[in-house]
Tab-separated table of N, CA and C in Angstrom:
chain	number	residue	atom	x	y	z
A	334	MET	N	191.277	164.023	-210.591
A	334	MET	CA	192.182	164.764	-211.493
A	334	MET	C	191.128	165.917	-211.921
A	335	LYS	N	190.902	167.428	-212.168
A	335	LYS	CA	189.981	167.616	-212.847
A	335	LYS	C	190.032	167.663	-214.403
A	336	PRO	N	189.373	168.134	-215.584
A	336	PRO	CA	189.435	168.518	-216.900
A	336	PRO	C	190.829	169.687	-217.072
A	337	GLN	N	191.448	169.607	-217.314
A	337	GLN	CA	192.190	171.011	-218.296
A	337	GLN	C	191.189	172.500	-219.467
A	338	LEU	N	191.851	173.905	-218.738
A	338	LEU	CA	191.085	173.824	-219.364
A	338	LEU	C	191.910	174.719	-220.427
A	339	ILE	N	191.883	174.718	-221.309
A	339	ILE	CA	192.715	174.786	-222.822
A	339	ILE	C	192.081	176.533	-223.190
A	340	SER	N	191.294	176.927	-223.978
A	340	SER	CA	191.537	178.163	-223.716
A	340	SER	C	189.910	178.538	-223.621
A	341	ILE	N	189.567	179.463	-223.563
A	341	ILE	CA	187.997	180.517	-223.437
A	341	ILE	C	187.516	181.690	-224.711
A	342	ASN	N	186.863	181.381	-225.921
A	342	ASN	CA	186.682	182.128	-226.610
A	342	ASN	C	185.257	182.805	-226.454
A	343	GLN	N	185.734	184.226	-226.241
A	343	GLN	CA	183.907	185.737	-225.910
A	343	GLN	C	183.086	185.518	-227.311
A	344	LEU	N	182.311	185.257	-227.555
A	344	LEU	CA	181.011	184.306	-228.931
A	344	LEU	C	180.690	186.011	-228.853
A	345	ASN	N	179.289	186.162	-227.277
A	345	ASN	CA	178.997	187.144	-227.885
A	345	ASN	C	179.245	187.778	-226.375
A	346	LYS	N	179.136	189.287	-226.723
A	346	LYS	CA	180.062	191.089	-225.232
A	346	LYS	C	178.141	191.718	-225.262
A	347	GLN	N	177.352	191.638	-224.430
A	347	GLN	CA	176.477	192.324	-224.168
A	347	GLN	C	176.614	193.754	-223.142
A	348	SER	N	176.374	194.948	-222.142
A	348	SER	CA	176.297	195.559	-221.576
A	348	SER	C	177.193	194.944	-219.848
A	349	HIS	N	175.568	193.631	-220.173
A	349	HIS	CA	176.058	193.636	-218.302
A	349	HIS	C	176.379	191.517	-218.548
A	350	THR	N	176.554	191.160	-219.634
A	350	THR	CA	177.138	189.483	-219.684
A	350	THR	C	177.772	189.588	-221.165
A	351	ALA	N	178.161	188.425	-221.013
A	351	ALA	CA	178.956	187.190	-222.021
A	351	ALA	C	178.559	186.086	-221.943
A	352	TYR	N	178.880	185.934	-223.768
A	352	TYR	CA	179.165	184.727	-223.744
A	352	TYR	C	180.312	184.096	-223.955
A	353	TYR	N	180.936	182.500	-223.900
A	353	TYR	CA	181.754	181.935	-223.909
A	353	TYR	C	181.328	180.390	-223.893
A	354	ASP	N	182.034	180.205	-225.216
A	354	ASP	CA	182.575	178.593	-225.882
A	354	ASP	C	184.021	179.017	-224.883
A	355	LEU	N	183.863	177.438	-223.780
A	355	LEU	CA	185.720	176.953	-222.953
A	355	LEU	C	185.507	176.005	-223.591
A	356	LEU	N	186.745	175.231	-223.735
A	356	LEU	CA	187.472	174.240	-224.342
A	356	LEU	C	188.408	173.200	-223.110
A	357	TYR	N	187.818	171.758	-223.001
A	357	TYR	CA	189.090	171.705	-221.461
A	357	TYR	C	189.130	170.336	-222.613
A	358	GLN	N	190.188	169.929	-221.828
A	358	GLN	CA	190.561	168.083	-221.672
A	358	GLN	C	190.239	167.657	-220.769
A	359	HIS	N	189.487	166.435	-221.806
A	359	HIS	CA	189.511	165.311	-219.677
A	359	HIS	C	190.384	164.955	-220.033
A	360	THR	N	190.449	164.394	-219.187
A	360	THR	CA	191.854	163.178	-218.207
A	360	THR	C	192.114	162.318	-219.192
A	361	ASN	N	190.848	161.626	-219.974
A	361	ASN	CA	191.162	160.699	-220.980
A	361	ASN	C	191.752	160.614	-221.655
A	362	GLY	N	191.611	162.496	-222.211
A	362	GLY	CA	192.473	163.019	-223.221
A	362	GLY	C	191.476	163.594	-224.189
A	363	MET	N	190.534	163.691	-224.355
A	363	MET	CA	189.135	163.751	-224.572
A	363	MET	C	188.791	165.279	-224.672
A	364	ARG	N	188.298	165.835	-225.496
A	364	ARG	CA	188.110	167.371	-225.784
A	364	ARG	C	186.947	167.884	-225.638
A	365	GLN	N	186.562	168.767	-225.226
A	365	GLN	CA	184.641	168.873	-225.176
A	365	GLN	C	185.391	170.685	-225.294
A	366	HIS	N	183.861	171.159	-226.021
A	366	HIS	CA	183.515	172.779	-225.884
A	366	HIS	C	182.001	172.808	-225.149
A	367	TYR	N	182.272	173.810	-224.404
A	367	TYR	CA	181.204	174.123	-222.763
A	367	TYR	C	180.305	175.375	-222.749
A	368	GLN	N	179.459	176.145	-223.673
A	368	GLN	CA	178.555	176.938	-223.372
A	368	GLN	C	178.714	177.581	-222.519
A	369	MET	N	179.167	179.556	-222.207
A	369	MET	CA	178.587	179.456	-220.785
A	369	MET	C	178.656	181.033	-220.468
A	370	LEU	N	177.539	181.615	-219.872
A	370	LEU	CA	177.041	182.741	-219.536
A	370	LEU	C	177.614	183.940	-218.782
A	371	SER	N	177.770	184.223	-218.904
A	371	SER	CA	178.944	185.438	-217.046
A	371	SER	C	178.702	187.267	-217.533
A	372	ARG	N	177.811	187.202	-216.385
A	372	ARG	CA	178.255	188.567	-215.853
A	372	ARG	C	179.481	189.422	-215.773
A	373	ASN	N	181.055	188.692	-216.124
A	373	ASN	CA	182.107	188.892	-216.689
A	373	ASN	C	182.390	189.513	-217.831
A	374	THR	N	182.498	190.226	-218.012
A	374	THR	CA	182.813	190.392	-219.764
A	374	THR	C	184.573	190.583	-220.742
A	375	ASN	N	184.530	190.257	-219.514
A	375	ASN	CA	186.587	189.786	-219.705
A	375	ASN	C	186.977	188.857	-219.220
A	376	LEU	N	186.494	187.460	-219.103
A	376	LEU	CA	186.045	186.427	-218.703
A	376	LEU	C	187.809	185.981	-219.729
A	377	ASN	N	188.451	185.815	-218.247
A	377	ASN	CA	190.441	184.822	-219.253
A	377	ASN	C	190.655	183.427	-217.794
A	378	LYS	N	191.259	182.995	-219.170
A	378	LYS	CA	192.055	181.302	-217.875
A	378	LYS	C	192.135	181.618	-216.484
A	379	ASP	N	192.988	183.101	-216.163
A	379	ASP	CA	192.990	183.570	-214.553
A	379	ASP	C	192.399	183.759	-213.540
A	380	ASN	N	190.587	184.322	-214.913
A	380	ASN	CA	190.095	184.811	-213.030
A	380	ASN	C	188.327	184.298	-213.461
A	381	LEU	N	188.313	183.262	-214.653
A	381	LEU	CA	187.652	182.132	-213.799
A	381	LEU	C	186.812	181.631	-212.648
A	382	GLY	N	186.247	181.534	-211.517
A	382	GLY	CA	186.068	180.867	-210.856
A	382	GLY	C	186.232	181.214	-210.033
A	383	LYS	N	186.723	183.524	-210.505
A	383	LYS	CA	187.244	184.036	-209.494
A	383	LYS	C	186.480	185.075	-208.858
A	384	ASN	N	185.108	185.206	-208.552
A	384	ASN	CA	184.491	186.573	-209.142
A	384	ASN	C	183.652	186.743	-208.062
A	385	ASN	N	183.679	187.977	-208.031
A	385	ASN	CA	182.568	188.741	-207.481
A	385	ASN	C	181.448	188.512	-207.085
A	386	ILE	N	180.681	188.660	-206.098
A	386	ILE	CA	179.739	189.232	-206.166
A	386	ILE	C	179.034	189.490	-206.913
A	387	ASP	N	177.810	188.671	-207.941
A	387	ASP	CA	176.990	189.536	-209.033
A	387	ASP	C	175.313	190.342	-208.986
A	388	ALA	N	175.216	189.764	-208.779
A	388	ALA	CA	173.285	190.385	-207.741
A	388	ALA	C	173.245	189.434	-206.265
A	389	ILE	N	171.590	189.800	-206.762
A	389	ILE	CA	171.771	189.741	-204.962
A	389	ILE	C	170.090	190.160	-205.131
A	390	THR	N	169.681	189.358	-204.322
A	390	THR	CA	168.325	188.753	-203.878
A	390	THR	C	167.638	188.540	-202.328
A	391	MET	N	166.459	189.755	-201.471
A	391	MET	CA	166.095	189.953	-201.093
A	391	MET	C	164.840	188.685	-199.766
A	392	LEU	N	165.415	188.512	-199.258
A	392	LEU	CA	164.022	188.094	-198.920
A	392	LEU	C	163.837	188.898	-197.342
A	393	ILE	N	162.171	189.783	-197.953
A	393	ILE	CA	162.079	190.977	-197.118
A	393	ILE	C	160.827	190.373	-196.636
A	394	TYR	N	160.759	190.797	-195.673
A	394	TYR	CA	159.303	190.548	-194.035
A	394	TYR	C	159.661	191.210	-193.290
A	395	LYS	N	157.524	191.042	-192.415
A	395	LYS	CA	157.323	191.584	-191.972
A	395	LYS	C	156.853	191.401	-190.054
A	396	LYS	N	157.213	190.869	-189.192
A	396	LYS	CA	156.322	190.555	-188.393
A	396	LYS	C	154.964	190.836	-188.336
A	397	THR	N	153.622	190.279	-187.997
A	397	THR	CA	152.333	190.772	-187.650
A	397	THR	C	152.184	190.876	-186.332
A	398	ALA	N	152.008	191.074	-186.312
A	398	ALA	CA	150.299	190.761	-185.122
A	398	ALA	C	150.508	190.237	-183.454
A	399	GLN	N	150.191	189.083	-185.142
A	399	GLN	CA	149.933	187.375	-184.924
A	399	GLN	C	151.223	187.272	-184.613
A	400	ASN	N	152.733	186.827	-184.365
A	400	ASN	CA	154.212	187.341	-184.564
A	400	ASN	C	154.477	186.098	-185.455
A	401	VAL	N	153.512	186.454	-186.844
A	401	VAL	CA	153.413	185.034	-187.904
A	401	VAL	C	154.326	186.121	-189.438
A	402	ASN	N	155.309	185.714	-189.799
A	402	ASN	CA	155.646	186.249	-190.600
A	402	ASN	C	155.622	186.185	-192.363
A	403	GLU	N	155.712	187.950	-192.894
A	403	GLU	CA	154.499	187.444	-194.051
A	403	GLU	C	155.842	188.436	-194.950
A	404	TYR	N	155.909	187.710	-196.408
A	404	TYR	CA	157.158	188.359	-197.403
A	404	TYR	C	156.583	189.050	-198.223
A	405	LEU	N	157.726	190.068	-198.544
A	405	LEU	CA	157.121	190.759	-199.579
A	405	LEU	C	158.116	190.121	-200.715
A	406	MET	N	157.226	189.334	-201.843
A	406	MET	CA	157.941	189.382	-203.284
A	406	MET	C	156.788	189.952	-204.226
A	407	THR	N	157.807	190.403	-205.828
A	407	THR	CA	157.061	191.107	-206.697
A	407	THR	C	156.444	190.435	-207.747
A	408	LYS	N	155.558	190.347	-208.958
A	408	LYS	CA	154.825	189.932	-210.059
A	408	LYS	C	155.280	190.925	-210.967
A	409	GLU	N	156.679	190.704	-211.547
A	409	GLU	CA	156.706	190.960	-212.659
A	409	GLU	C	157.489	189.873	-214.346
A	410	PHE	N	157.870	191.262	-214.972
A	410	PHE	CA	157.139	189.979	-216.977
A	410	PHE	C	159.373	189.719	-217.106
A	411	ARG	N	158.976	188.777	-217.008
A	411	ARG	CA	160.584	188.008	-217.574
A	411	ARG	C	160.660	187.724	-218.871
A	412	LEU	N	161.745	188.696	-219.401
A	412	LEU	CA	161.551	187.979	-221.431
A	412	LEU	C	161.364	186.403	-221.275
A	413	PRO	N	162.962	185.781	-221.056
A	413	PRO	CA	163.798	184.548	-221.397
A	413	PRO	C	162.138	183.919	-221.719
A	414	ILE	N	161.298	183.641	-220.558
A	414	ILE	CA	160.006	182.708	-220.068
A	414	ILE	C	158.679	183.765	-220.948
A	415	ASN	N	158.704	184.188	-221.531
A	415	ASN	CA	157.421	185.353	-222.161
A	415	ASN	C	156.179	185.530	-220.941
A	416	ASN	N	156.719	184.907	-220.051
A	416	ASN	CA	155.612	185.357	-218.773
A	416	ASN	C	155.872	186.110	-217.651
A	417	PHE	N	154.801	186.654	-216.423
A	417	PHE	CA	155.176	186.979	-214.936
A	417	PHE	C	155.078	185.791	-214.360
A	418	VAL	N	156.295	186.526	-213.344
A	418	VAL	CA	156.485	184.956	-212.259
A	418	VAL	C	155.579	186.407	-211.062
A	419	LEU	N	155.972	185.259	-209.371
A	419	LEU	CA	155.498	185.569	-208.803
A	419	LEU	C	157.037	185.397	-208.056
A	420	SER	N	158.161	186.437	-207.883
A	420	SER	CA	160.278	186.222	-206.930
A	420	SER	C	160.286	187.683	-205.776
A	421	PHE	N	161.083	186.984	-205.623
A	421	PHE	CA	161.828	188.195	-204.644
A	421	PHE	C	162.459	189.263	-205.571
A	422	PRO	N	162.102	190.094	-204.817
A	422	PRO	CA	162.921	191.201	-205.382
A	422	PRO	C	164.923	191.279	-205.432
A	423	ALA	N	165.198	191.433	-206.732
A	423	ALA	CA	166.771	190.690	-206.404
A	423	ALA	C	166.932	192.214	-207.301
A	424	GLY	N	168.732	192.049	-207.600
A	424	GLY	CA	169.537	192.795	-208.818
A	424	GLY	C	170.944	192.458	-208.558
A	425	LEU	N	171.094	193.487	-209.564
A	425	LEU	CA	173.054	193.060	-209.862
A	425	LEU	C	173.650	194.600	-208.792
A	426	VAL	N	174.508	193.672	-208.839
A	426	VAL	CA	176.115	194.458	-208.068
A	426	VAL	C	177.047	194.771	-208.893
A	427	GLU	N	177.101	196.645	-208.669
A	427	GLU	CA	178.047	196.727	-209.138
A	427	GLU	C	178.976	196.392	-208.799
A	428	LYS	N	180.210	196.496	-209.805
A	428	LYS	CA	181.973	195.778	-209.097
A	428	LYS	C	182.292	196.556	-208.067
A	429	ASN	N	182.729	196.497	-207.336
A	429	ASN	CA	183.279	197.083	-206.098
A	429	ASN	C	182.481	197.817	-204.718
A	430	GLU	N	181.374	196.964	-205.265
A	430	GLU	CA	179.571	197.721	-204.539
A	430	GLU	C	180.009	197.354	-203.409
A	431	ASP	N	179.329	197.604	-201.792
A	431	ASP	CA	179.393	196.746	-200.490
A	431	ASP	C	178.291	196.100	-200.790
A	432	ILE	N	177.639	195.353	-200.567
A	432	ILE	CA	175.937	194.909	-200.742
A	432	ILE	C	174.617	195.537	-200.895
A	433	LEU	N	175.561	195.955	-198.902
A	433	LEU	CA	174.058	197.064	-198.167
A	433	LEU	C	173.782	197.621	-198.970
A	434	ILE	N	174.878	198.981	-199.870
A	434	ILE	CA	174.457	199.734	-201.462
A	434	ILE	C	173.510	199.234	-202.641
A	435	PRO	N	172.731	198.445	-203.020
A	435	PRO	CA	172.094	197.744	-203.909
A	435	PRO	C	170.923	197.179	-203.300
A	436	ALA	N	171.020	196.698	-201.858
A	436	ALA	CA	170.160	195.664	-200.578
A	436	ALA	C	168.910	196.669	-200.964
A	437	ILE	N	169.309	197.962	-200.215
A	437	ILE	CA	168.805	199.507	-200.519
A	437	ILE	C	168.207	199.531	-201.474
A	438	ARG	N	169.047	200.236	-202.302
A	438	ARG	CA	168.656	200.094	-204.127
A	438	ARG	C	167.655	199.272	-204.439
A	439	GLU	N	167.738	198.414	-204.549
A	439	GLU	CA	166.958	197.274	-204.641
A	439	GLU	C	165.672	197.687	-204.510
A	440	ILE	N	166.002	196.928	-203.012
A	440	ILE	CA	164.029	197.521	-202.915
A	440	ILE	C	163.094	198.537	-203.476
A	441	LYS	N	164.173	199.573	-202.613
A	441	LYS	CA	163.504	200.728	-203.266
A	441	LYS	C	162.298	201.014	-204.565
A	442	GLU	N	163.391	200.517	-205.016
A	442	GLU	CA	162.957	200.260	-206.801
A	442	GLU	C	162.193	199.642	-207.634
A	443	GLU	N	161.412	198.325	-206.999
A	443	GLU	CA	160.806	197.282	-206.679
A	443	GLU	C	159.846	197.045	-205.747
A	444	THR	N	160.420	198.833	-204.845
A	444	THR	CA	158.796	197.947	-203.864
A	444	THR	C	158.007	198.985	-203.606
A	445	SER	N	159.241	199.904	-204.044
A	445	SER	CA	159.733	201.810	-203.225
A	445	SER	C	159.114	201.954	-201.697
A	446	ILE	N	159.588	200.991	-201.079
A	446	ILE	CA	160.623	200.597	-199.342
A	446	ILE	C	161.174	201.264	-198.745
A	447	ILE	N	161.571	201.874	-198.479
A	447	ILE	CA	162.734	203.446	-198.261
A	447	ILE	C	163.322	202.772	-196.517
A	448	CYS	N	163.731	201.837	-196.756
A	448	CYS	CA	164.572	201.015	-194.883
A	448	CYS	C	165.221	202.925	-194.687
A	449	ASN	N	165.717	202.162	-193.396
A	449	ASN	CA	165.443	203.393	-192.513
A	449	ASN	C	166.774	202.242	-190.849
A	450	GLN	N	167.139	203.283	-190.715
A	450	GLN	CA	168.101	203.262	-189.277
A	450	GLN	C	167.620	201.455	-188.985
A	451	TYR	N	166.220	201.384	-188.611
A	451	TYR	CA	165.397	200.073	-187.162
A	451	TYR	C	165.583	198.833	-188.772
A	452	THR	N	165.611	198.640	-189.656
A	452	THR	CA	165.499	197.743	-191.307
A	452	THR	C	167.199	196.814	-190.179
A	453	LYS	N	166.304	195.975	-190.733
A	453	LYS	CA	167.415	194.842	-190.005
A	453	LYS	C	168.013	194.511	-190.902
A	454	PHE	N	168.886	194.032	-191.746
A	454	PHE	CA	169.418	193.224	-192.653
A	454	PHE	C	170.538	191.943	-192.434
A	455	ASP	N	170.475	191.134	-193.040
A	455	ASP	CA	171.289	189.594	-192.633
A	455	ASP	C	171.780	188.919	-194.228
A	456	PHE	N	172.902	189.180	-193.565
A	456	PHE	CA	173.487	188.671	-195.234
A	456	PHE	C	174.233	187.395	-194.762
A	457	GLN	N	173.045	186.070	-195.833
A	457	GLN	CA	174.436	185.135	-195.838
A	457	GLN	C	175.010	184.543	-197.029
A	458	ARG	N	175.293	183.467	-197.203
A	458	ARG	CA	176.390	183.210	-197.722
A	458	ARG	C	176.057	182.937	-199.422
A	459	PRO	N	177.420	183.208	-199.971
A	459	PRO	CA	176.777	184.047	-201.448
A	459	PRO	C	176.648	182.548	-202.389
A	460	ILE	N	175.541	181.943	-202.784
A	460	ILE	CA	174.494	180.788	-203.984
A	460	ILE	C	175.970	181.096	-204.522
A	461	LEU	N	176.315	179.796	-205.583
A	461	LEU	CA	175.840	180.373	-207.333
A	461	LEU	C	174.619	179.861	-207.644
A	462	SER	N	173.421	180.505	-208.844
A	462	SER	CA	172.227	180.690	-208.663
A	462	SER	C	172.128	179.314	-210.087
A	463	SER	N	173.221	179.170	-211.008
A	463	SER	CA	172.276	178.128	-212.340
A	463	SER	C	174.275	177.424	-212.247
A	464	PRO	N	174.390	176.978	-211.468
A	464	PRO	CA	176.300	176.761	-212.260
A	464	PRO	C	176.298	175.801	-213.038
A	465	GLY	N	175.569	174.942	-213.829
A	465	GLY	CA	175.569	174.316	-215.612
A	465	GLY	C	175.733	175.135	-216.014
A	466	ILE	N	175.354	176.510	-216.231
A	466	ILE	CA	174.673	177.743	-217.852
A	466	ILE	C	176.227	178.774	-217.042
A	467	THR	N	176.028	179.364	-215.356
A	467	THR	CA	175.954	180.638	-215.268
A	467	THR	C	177.160	180.462	-214.656
A	468	ASP	N	178.370	181.530	-214.421
A	468	ASP	CA	178.656	181.535	-213.331
A	468	ASP	C	179.057	182.460	-211.903
A	469	GLU	N	177.210	183.348	-211.700
A	469	GLU	CA	176.828	184.412	-211.385
A	469	GLU	C	176.602	184.136	-209.980
A	470	LEU	N	177.079	184.401	-209.297
A	470	LEU	CA	177.418	184.555	-207.775
A	470	LEU	C	176.173	185.243	-207.061
A	471	GLY	N	175.021	184.649	-206.198
A	471	GLY	CA	174.588	185.652	-205.584
A	471	GLY	C	174.293	185.974	-204.231
A	472	GLN	N	173.906	186.492	-203.839
A	472	GLN	CA	173.948	187.060	-202.241
A	472	GLN	C	173.192	187.224	-202.198
A	473	VAL	N	172.620	186.414	-201.024
A	473	VAL	CA	170.496	186.580	-200.333
A	473	VAL	C	170.336	187.374	-199.143
A	474	VAL	N	170.233	187.896	-199.349
A	474	VAL	CA	169.392	189.622	-197.651
A	474	VAL	C	168.464	189.170	-196.828
A	475	ILE	N	168.964	189.149	-195.922
A	475	ILE	CA	166.653	188.872	-195.226
A	475	ILE	C	166.843	189.960	-194.662
A	476	VAL	N	165.784	190.546	-195.176
A	476	VAL	CA	165.301	192.119	-195.035
A	476	VAL	C	164.465	192.058	-193.341
A	477	GLU	N	164.511	191.883	-192.542
A	477	GLU	CA	163.341	192.983	-191.801
A	477	GLU	C	162.914	193.452	-191.692
A	478	LEU	N	161.784	194.031	-192.186
A	478	LEU	CA	161.347	195.865	-192.133
A	478	LEU	C	160.853	195.253	-190.987
A	479	ASP	N	160.364	196.142	-189.940
A	479	ASP	CA	159.799	197.113	-187.998
A	479	ASP	C	158.753	197.497	-188.796
A	480	GLY	N	158.085	198.474	-189.680
A	480	GLY	CA	156.898	198.759	-189.657
A	480	GLY	C	156.773	200.227	-189.469
A	481	SER	N	158.485	201.062	-189.626
A	481	SER	CA	158.771	202.942	-189.117
A	481	SER	C	159.146	203.090	-190.994
A	482	GLU	N	159.100	201.741	-191.931
A	482	GLU	CA	159.561	202.139	-193.604
A	482	GLU	C	158.781	202.731	-193.835
A	483	THR	N	159.367	203.926	-194.754
A	483	THR	CA	158.466	204.459	-195.768
A	483	THR	C	158.263	204.385	-197.225
A	484	PHE	N	156.961	204.548	-198.257
A	484	PHE	CA	157.150	204.669	-199.762
A	484	PHE	C	157.453	205.510	-200.415
A	485	GLY	N	158.294	205.685	-200.815
A	485	GLY	CA	158.530	207.019	-201.629
A	485	GLY	C	157.698	206.322	-203.257
A	486	GLN	N	159.043	207.009	-204.568
A	486	GLN	CA	158.358	206.839	-205.675
A	486	GLN	C	159.164	205.476	-206.197
A	487	LYS	N	158.036	204.626	-207.439
A	487	LYS	CA	158.400	202.901	-207.449
A	487	LYS	C	159.376	204.211	-208.956
């Protein structure tokens, strides 16, 4: 038997996230407060755990003449750790947005690559990025470039 959710209290709300306090009652009767971060700024007892895809990460690669996959990563400054990181291009998905749209948009924004009809997209099963602290649901998109893509303004 799982713990019972008693209440959800929003502690802080920003433009793309909200911080919540959840009150649970365990099967032994003990109550526990638990804090979490969500991209859902209107979280409640009815929609907790029923989230849509919030974010995408793209594994972008191109085969070399030697048939070796070369992967594209970005170097960017991340405020929470006060340092630069190497990561795969990623971005947020707007409400009711088809996953292909933010994939194409984020690839252009972060790498200046403009995808075309020959760019291959393979959508993987959605994953929870860090379920101990957030309900963010992410989608991994594998992107194969064929070399015919162009570069635009970043």
